CSV table of C-alpha atoms in Angstrom, one decimal:
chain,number,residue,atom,x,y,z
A,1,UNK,CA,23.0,-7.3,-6.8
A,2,UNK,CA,19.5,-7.5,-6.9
A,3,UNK,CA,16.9,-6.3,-8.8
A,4,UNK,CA,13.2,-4.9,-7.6
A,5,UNK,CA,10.5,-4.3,-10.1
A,6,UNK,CA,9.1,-2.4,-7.3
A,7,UNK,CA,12.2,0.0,-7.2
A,8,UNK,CA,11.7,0.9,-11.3
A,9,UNK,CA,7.3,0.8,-10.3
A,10,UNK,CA,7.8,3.5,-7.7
A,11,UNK,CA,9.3,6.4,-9.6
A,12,UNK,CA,7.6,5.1,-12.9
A,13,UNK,CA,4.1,5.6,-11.3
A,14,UNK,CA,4.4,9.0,-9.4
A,15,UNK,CA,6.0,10.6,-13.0
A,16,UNK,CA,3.1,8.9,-14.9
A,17,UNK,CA,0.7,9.8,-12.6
A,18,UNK,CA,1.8,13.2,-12.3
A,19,UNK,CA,1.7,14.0,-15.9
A,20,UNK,CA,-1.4,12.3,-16.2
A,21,UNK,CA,-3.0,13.9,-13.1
A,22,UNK,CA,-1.8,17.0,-15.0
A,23,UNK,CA,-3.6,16.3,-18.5
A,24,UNK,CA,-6.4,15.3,-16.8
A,25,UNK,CA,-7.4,17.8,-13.9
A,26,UNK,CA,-10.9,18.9,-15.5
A,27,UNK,CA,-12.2,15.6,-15.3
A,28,UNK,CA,-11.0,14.9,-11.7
A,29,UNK,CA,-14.0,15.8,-10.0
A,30,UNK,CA,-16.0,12.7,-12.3
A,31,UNK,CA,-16.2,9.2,-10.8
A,32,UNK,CA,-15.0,7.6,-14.1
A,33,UNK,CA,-12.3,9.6,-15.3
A,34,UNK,CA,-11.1,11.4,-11.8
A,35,UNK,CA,-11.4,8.0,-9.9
A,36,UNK,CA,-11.7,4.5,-11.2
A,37,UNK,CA,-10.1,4.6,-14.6
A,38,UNK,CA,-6.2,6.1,-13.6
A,39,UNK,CA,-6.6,3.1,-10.5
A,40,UNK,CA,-8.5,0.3,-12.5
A,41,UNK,CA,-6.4,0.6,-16.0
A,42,UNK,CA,-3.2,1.5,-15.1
A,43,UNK,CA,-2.3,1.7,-10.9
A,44,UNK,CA,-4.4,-2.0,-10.3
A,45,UNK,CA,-2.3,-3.7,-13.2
A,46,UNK,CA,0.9,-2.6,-12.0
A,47,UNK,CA,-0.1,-3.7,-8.5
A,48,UNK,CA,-1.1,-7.4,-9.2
A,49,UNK,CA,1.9,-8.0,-11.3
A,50,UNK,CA,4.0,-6.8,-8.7
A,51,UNK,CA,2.3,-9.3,-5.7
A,52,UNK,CA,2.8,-11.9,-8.5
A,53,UNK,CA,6.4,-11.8,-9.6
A,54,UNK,CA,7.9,-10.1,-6.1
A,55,UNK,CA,7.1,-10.9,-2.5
A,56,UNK,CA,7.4,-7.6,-1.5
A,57,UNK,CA,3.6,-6.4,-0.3
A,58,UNK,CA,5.0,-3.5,1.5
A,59,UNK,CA,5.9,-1.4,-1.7
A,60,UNK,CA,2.9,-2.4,-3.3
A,61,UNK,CA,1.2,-0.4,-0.1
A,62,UNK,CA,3.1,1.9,-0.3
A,63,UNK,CA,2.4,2.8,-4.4
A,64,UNK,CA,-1.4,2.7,-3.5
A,65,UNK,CA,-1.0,5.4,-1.1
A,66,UNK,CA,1.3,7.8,-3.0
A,67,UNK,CA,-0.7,7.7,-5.8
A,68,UNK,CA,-4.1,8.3,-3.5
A,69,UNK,CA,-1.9,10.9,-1.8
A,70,UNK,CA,-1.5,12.2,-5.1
A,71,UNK,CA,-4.4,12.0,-6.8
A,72,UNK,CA,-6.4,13.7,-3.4
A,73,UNK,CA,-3.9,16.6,-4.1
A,74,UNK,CA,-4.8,16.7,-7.8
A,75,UNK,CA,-8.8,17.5,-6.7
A,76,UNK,CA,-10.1,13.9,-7.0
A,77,UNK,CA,-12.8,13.8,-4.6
A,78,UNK,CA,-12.2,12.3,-0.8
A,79,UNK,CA,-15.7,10.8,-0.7
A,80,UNK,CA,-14.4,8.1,-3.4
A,81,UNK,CA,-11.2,7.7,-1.5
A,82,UNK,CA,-13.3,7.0,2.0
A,83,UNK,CA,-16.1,4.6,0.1
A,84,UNK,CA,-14.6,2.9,-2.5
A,85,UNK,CA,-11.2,2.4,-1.0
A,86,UNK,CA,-13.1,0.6,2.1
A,87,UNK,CA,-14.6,-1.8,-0.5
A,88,UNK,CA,-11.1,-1.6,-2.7
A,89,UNK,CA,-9.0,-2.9,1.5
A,90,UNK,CA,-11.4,-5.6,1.5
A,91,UNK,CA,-11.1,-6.7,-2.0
A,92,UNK,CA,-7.6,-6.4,-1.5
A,93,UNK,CA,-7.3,-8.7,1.3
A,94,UNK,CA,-9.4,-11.2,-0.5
A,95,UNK,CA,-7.1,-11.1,-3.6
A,96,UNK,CA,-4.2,-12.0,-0.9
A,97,UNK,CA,-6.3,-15.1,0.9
A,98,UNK,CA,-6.9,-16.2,-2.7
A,99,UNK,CA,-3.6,-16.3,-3.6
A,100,UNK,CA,-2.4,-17.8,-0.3
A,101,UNK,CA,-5.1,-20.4,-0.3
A,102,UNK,CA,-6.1,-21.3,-3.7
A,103,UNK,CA,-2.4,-20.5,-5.6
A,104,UNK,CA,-0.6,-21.4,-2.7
A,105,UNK,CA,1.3,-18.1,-3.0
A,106,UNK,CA,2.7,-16.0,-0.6
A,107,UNK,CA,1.2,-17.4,2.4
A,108,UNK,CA,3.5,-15.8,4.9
A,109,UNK,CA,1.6,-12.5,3.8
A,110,UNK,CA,-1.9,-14.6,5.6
A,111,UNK,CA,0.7,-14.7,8.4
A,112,UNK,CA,2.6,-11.5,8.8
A,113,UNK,CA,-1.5,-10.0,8.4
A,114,UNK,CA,-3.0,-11.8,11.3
A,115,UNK,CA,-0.1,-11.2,13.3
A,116,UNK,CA,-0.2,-7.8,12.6
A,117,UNK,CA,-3.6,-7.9,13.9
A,118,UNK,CA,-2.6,-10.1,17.3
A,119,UNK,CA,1.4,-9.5,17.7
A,120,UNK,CA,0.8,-11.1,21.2
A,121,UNK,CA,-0.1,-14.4,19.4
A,122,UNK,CA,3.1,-15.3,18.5
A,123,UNK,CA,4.9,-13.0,19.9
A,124,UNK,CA,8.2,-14.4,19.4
A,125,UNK,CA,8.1,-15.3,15.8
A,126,UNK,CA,5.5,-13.6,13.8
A,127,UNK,CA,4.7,-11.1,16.0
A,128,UNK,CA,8.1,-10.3,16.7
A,129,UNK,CA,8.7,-7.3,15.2
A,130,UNK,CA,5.3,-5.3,16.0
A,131,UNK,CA,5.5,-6.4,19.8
A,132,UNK,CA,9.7,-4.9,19.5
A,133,UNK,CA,7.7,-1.6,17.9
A,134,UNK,CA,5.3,-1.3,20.8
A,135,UNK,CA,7.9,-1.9,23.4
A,136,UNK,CA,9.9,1.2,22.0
A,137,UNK,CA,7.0,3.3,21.7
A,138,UNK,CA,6.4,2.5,25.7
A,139,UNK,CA,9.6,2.9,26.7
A,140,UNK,CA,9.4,6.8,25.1
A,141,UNK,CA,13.2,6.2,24.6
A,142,UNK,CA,14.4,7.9,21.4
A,143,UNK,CA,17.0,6.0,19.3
A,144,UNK,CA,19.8,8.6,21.1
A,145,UNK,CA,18.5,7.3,24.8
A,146,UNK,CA,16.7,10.7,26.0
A,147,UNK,CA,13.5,10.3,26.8
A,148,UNK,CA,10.4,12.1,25.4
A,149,UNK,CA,8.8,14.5,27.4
């Protein structure tokens, strides 16, 4: 058996942030306190120790956007979510070609990116798995055989 920090991150983060989006709703609508201090001191931490110490980018994703989800439904404002999280994806993706390049650390997550971008590429290895995904969303098969209508 196997253990994820990821697993014990998850539920950790949506109970903090819930009692902390709870403490702090009056100060949701500022820029500091609504927005970049719950991501900057406590979700972005979290999130770089997890790329670090476990190869699983996927539930580091999928953190970001629970929290997001949750803080939008808390009242933080969507304007910071639409500018600062374009600038926050690019960052991101920098942080990841540093690591790849410079640490030489998770470089398949360079790879499983750009073929995520051009599945036809390498459609047989890298690619395998997004081309398989468009194929059944083509076919308008269900899992059960019937087709959609």
């Amino acid at each position: 058996m196997t253990f994820q920090p990821s697993e014990f991150a998850k539920v950790a983060l949506v109970v903090f942030f819930a009692t902390y989006l709870t403490d702090n709703r009056d100060k949701l609508g500022e820029s500091w306190e609504g927005f970049f201090r719950p991501l900057l001191l406590y979700l972005g931490p979290t999130i770089l120790i997890l790329l670090v110490f476990q190869s699983h980018l996927s539930a580091s994703i999928l953190i970001i956007a629970v929290v997001s989800i949750m803080m939008i439904m808390a009242g933080t404002k969507i304007r910071y979510f639409l500018t600062y999280g374009a600038i926050g994806a690019v960052g991101g993706v920098g942080v990841l070609y540093f690591m790849a390049k410079v640490l030489e650390k998770g470089v398949y997550r360079i790879a499983r990116l750009t073929s995520f971008l051009d599945p036809w590429a390498d459609a047989s290895n890298s690619g395998y798995q997004v081309v398989q995904g468009l194929y059944a969303i083509g076919s308008r098969r269900t899992f059960w055989g019937r087709t959609w209508k």
